[in-house]
PDB file of C-alpha atoms in Angstrom:
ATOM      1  CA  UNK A   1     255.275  28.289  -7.629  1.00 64.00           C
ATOM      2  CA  UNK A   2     258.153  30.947  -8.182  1.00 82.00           C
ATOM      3  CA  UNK A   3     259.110  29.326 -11.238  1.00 78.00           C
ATOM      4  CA  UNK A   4     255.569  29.900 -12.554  1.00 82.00           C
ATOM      5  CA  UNK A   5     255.219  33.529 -11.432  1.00 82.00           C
ATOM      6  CA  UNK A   6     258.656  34.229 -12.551  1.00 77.00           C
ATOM      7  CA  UNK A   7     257.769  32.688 -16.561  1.00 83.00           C
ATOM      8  CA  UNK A   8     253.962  34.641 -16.009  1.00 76.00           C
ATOM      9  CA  UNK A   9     255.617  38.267 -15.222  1.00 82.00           C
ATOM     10  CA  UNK A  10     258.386  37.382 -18.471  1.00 75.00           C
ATOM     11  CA  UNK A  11     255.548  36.229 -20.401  1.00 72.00           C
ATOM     12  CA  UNK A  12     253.587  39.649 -19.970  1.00 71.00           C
ATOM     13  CA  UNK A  13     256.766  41.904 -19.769  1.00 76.00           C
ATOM     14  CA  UNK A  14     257.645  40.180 -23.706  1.00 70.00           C
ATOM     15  CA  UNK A  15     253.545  41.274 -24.646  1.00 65.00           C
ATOM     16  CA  UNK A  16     254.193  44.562 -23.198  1.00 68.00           C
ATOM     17  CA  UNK A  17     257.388  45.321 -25.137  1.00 66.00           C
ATOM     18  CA  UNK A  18     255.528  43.879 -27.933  1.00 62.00           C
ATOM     19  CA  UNK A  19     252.597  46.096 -27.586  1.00 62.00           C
ATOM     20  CA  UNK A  20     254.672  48.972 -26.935  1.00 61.00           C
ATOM     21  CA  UNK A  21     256.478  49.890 -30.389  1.00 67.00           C
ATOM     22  CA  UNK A  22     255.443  52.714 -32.059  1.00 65.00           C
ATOM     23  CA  UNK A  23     255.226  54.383 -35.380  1.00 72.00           C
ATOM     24  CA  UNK A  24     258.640  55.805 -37.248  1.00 75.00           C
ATOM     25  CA  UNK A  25     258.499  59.342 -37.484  1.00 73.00           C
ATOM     26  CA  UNK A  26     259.264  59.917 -41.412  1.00 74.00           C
ATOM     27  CA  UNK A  27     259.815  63.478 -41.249  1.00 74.00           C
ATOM     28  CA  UNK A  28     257.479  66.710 -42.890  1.00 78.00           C
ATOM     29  CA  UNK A  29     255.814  66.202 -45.853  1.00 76.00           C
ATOM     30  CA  UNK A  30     258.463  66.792 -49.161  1.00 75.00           C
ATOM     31  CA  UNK A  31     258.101  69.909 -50.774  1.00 72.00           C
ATOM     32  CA  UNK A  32     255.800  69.159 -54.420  1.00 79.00           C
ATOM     33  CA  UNK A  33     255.419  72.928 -55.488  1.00 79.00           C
ATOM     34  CA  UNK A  34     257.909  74.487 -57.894  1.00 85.00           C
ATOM     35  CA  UNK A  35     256.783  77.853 -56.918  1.00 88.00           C
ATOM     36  CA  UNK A  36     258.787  80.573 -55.037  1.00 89.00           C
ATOM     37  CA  UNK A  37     257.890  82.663 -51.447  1.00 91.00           C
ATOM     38  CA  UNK A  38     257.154  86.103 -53.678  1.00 93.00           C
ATOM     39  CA  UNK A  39     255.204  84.106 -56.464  1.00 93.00           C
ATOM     40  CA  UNK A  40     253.294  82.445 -53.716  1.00 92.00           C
ATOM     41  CA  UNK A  41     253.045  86.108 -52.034  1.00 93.00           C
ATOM     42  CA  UNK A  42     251.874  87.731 -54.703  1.00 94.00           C
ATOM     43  CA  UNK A  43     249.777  85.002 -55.409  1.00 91.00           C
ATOM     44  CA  UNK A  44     248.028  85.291 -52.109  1.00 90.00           C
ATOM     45  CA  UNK A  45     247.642  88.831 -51.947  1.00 90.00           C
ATOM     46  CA  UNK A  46     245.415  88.167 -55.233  1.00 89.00           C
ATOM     47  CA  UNK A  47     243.163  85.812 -53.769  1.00 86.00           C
ATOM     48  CA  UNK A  48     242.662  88.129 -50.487  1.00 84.00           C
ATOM     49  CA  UNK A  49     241.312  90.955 -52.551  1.00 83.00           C
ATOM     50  CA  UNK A  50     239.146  89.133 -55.156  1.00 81.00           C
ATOM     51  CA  UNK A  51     236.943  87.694 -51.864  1.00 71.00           C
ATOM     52  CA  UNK A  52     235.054  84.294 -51.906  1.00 72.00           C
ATOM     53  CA  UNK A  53     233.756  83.211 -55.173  1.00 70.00           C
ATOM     54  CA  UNK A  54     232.028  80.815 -53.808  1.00 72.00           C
ATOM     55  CA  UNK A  55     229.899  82.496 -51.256  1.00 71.00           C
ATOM     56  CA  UNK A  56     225.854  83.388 -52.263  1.00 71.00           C
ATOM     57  CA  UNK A  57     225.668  86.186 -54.585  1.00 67.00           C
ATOM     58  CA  UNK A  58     229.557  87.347 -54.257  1.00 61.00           C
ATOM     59  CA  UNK A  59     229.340  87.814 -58.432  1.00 64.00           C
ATOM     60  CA  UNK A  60     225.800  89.320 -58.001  1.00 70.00           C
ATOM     61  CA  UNK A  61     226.576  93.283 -57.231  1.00 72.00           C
ATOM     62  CA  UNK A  62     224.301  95.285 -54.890  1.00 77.00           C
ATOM     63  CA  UNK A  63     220.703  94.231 -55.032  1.00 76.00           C
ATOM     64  CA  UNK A  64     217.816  95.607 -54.491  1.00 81.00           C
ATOM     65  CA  UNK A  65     214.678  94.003 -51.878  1.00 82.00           C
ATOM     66  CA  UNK A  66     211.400  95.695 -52.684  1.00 86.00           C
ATOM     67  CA  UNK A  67     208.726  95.515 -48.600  1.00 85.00           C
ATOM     68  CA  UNK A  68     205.300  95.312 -49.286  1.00 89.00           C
ATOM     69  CA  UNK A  69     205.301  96.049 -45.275  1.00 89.00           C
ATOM     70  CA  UNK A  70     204.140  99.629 -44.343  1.00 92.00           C
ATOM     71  CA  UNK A  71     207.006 101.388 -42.349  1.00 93.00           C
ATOM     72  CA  UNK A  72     204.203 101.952 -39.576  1.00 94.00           C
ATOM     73  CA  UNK A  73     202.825  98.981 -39.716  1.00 93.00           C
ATOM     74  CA  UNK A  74     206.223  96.920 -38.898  1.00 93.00           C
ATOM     75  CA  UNK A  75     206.823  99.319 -36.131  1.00 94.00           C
ATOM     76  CA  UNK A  76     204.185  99.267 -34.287  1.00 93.00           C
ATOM     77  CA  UNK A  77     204.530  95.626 -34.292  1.00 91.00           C
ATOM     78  CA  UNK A  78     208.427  96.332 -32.888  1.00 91.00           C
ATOM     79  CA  UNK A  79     207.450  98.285 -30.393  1.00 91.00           C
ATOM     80  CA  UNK A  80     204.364  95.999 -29.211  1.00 89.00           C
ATOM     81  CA  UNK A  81     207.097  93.024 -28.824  1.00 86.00           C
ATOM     82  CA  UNK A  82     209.042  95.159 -27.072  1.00 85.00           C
ATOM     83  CA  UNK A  83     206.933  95.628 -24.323  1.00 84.00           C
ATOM     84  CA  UNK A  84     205.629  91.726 -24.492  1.00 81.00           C
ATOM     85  CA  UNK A  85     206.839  91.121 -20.812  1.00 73.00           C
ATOM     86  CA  UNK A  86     206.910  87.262 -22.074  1.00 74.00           C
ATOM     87  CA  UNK A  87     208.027  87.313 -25.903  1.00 75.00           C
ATOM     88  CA  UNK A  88     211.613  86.596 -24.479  1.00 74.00           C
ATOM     89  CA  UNK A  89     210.630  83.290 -22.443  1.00 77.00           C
ATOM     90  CA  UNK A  90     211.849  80.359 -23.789  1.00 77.00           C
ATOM     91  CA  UNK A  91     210.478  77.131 -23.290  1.00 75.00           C
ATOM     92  CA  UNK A  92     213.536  75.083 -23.570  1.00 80.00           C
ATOM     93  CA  UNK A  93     215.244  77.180 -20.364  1.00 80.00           C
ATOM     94  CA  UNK A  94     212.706  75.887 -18.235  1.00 79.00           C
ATOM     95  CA  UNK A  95     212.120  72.126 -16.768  1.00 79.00           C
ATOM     96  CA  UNK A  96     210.855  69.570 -19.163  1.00 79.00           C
ATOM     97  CA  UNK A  97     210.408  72.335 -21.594  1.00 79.00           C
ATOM     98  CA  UNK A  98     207.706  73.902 -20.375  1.00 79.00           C
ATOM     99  CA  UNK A  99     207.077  77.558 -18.806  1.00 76.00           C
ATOM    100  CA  UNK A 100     205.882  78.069 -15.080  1.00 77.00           C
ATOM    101  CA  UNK A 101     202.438  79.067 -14.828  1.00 76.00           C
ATOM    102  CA  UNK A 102     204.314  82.069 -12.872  1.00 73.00           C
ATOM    103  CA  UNK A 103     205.697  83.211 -15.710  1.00 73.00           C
ATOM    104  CA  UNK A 104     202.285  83.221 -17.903  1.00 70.00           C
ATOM    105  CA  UNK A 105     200.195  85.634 -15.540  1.00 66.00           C
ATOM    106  CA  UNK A 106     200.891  89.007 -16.155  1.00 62.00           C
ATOM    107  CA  UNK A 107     202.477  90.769 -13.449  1.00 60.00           C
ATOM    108  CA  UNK A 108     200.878  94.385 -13.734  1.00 62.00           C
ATOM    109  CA  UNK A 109     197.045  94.574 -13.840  1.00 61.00           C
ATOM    110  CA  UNK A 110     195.321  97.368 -15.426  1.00 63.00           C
ATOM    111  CA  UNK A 111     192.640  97.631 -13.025  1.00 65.00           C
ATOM    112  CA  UNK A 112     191.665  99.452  -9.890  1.00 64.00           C
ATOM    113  CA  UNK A 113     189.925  98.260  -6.850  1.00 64.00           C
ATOM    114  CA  UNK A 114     188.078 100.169  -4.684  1.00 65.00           C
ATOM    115  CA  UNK A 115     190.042 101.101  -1.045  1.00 62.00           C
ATOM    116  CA  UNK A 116     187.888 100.515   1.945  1.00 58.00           C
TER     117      UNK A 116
END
């Protein structure tokens, strides 16, 4: 019974060491570019000021957007959102999606009622 415990724990010690060995470590890439620190400087300091060529309309200059909206006409549409007491609810903040019938009922009424 010891014997067999004893070859077990030696058998799964061996896997361990086995299991165990890692990679080499083969050092930093080697160097490929013939190039020096100021030509590499210099050549940086190009690409920083000529921007990204490959962004939307970096090659297309200033340019121009014509409305058809009337300047009154989009603001009183700002200013009606603005005082929307519920354009800023979002569904998805609320459980399974879906807004409290709290929250749909406007909280200031517009009308009076007589005192008694």
């Amino acid at each position: 019974m010891k014997a067999s415990k004893l070859i077990a724990t030696a058998a799964l010690s061996l896997l361990a060491v086995a299991g165990a060995q890692a990679e080499t470590y083969e050092g930093v890439h080697p160097l490929t570019s013939s190039a020096t620190r100021s030509e590499v400087a210099t050549q940086a300091v190009t690409a920083a000021r000529t921007g990204n060529l490959y962004a939307d309309g970096a090659s297309a200059g200033v340019q121009s957007f014509a409305s058809t909206a009337d300047r009154s006409q989009v603001r009183a549409e700002a200013v009606a959102k603005a005082h929307d007491p519920f354009a800023s609810l979002d569904r998805r903040a609320f459980y399974r999606d879906e807004v409290p019938a709290a929250y749909k009922k406007p909280k200031v009424s517009f009308t009076r009622q007589a005192g008694l």
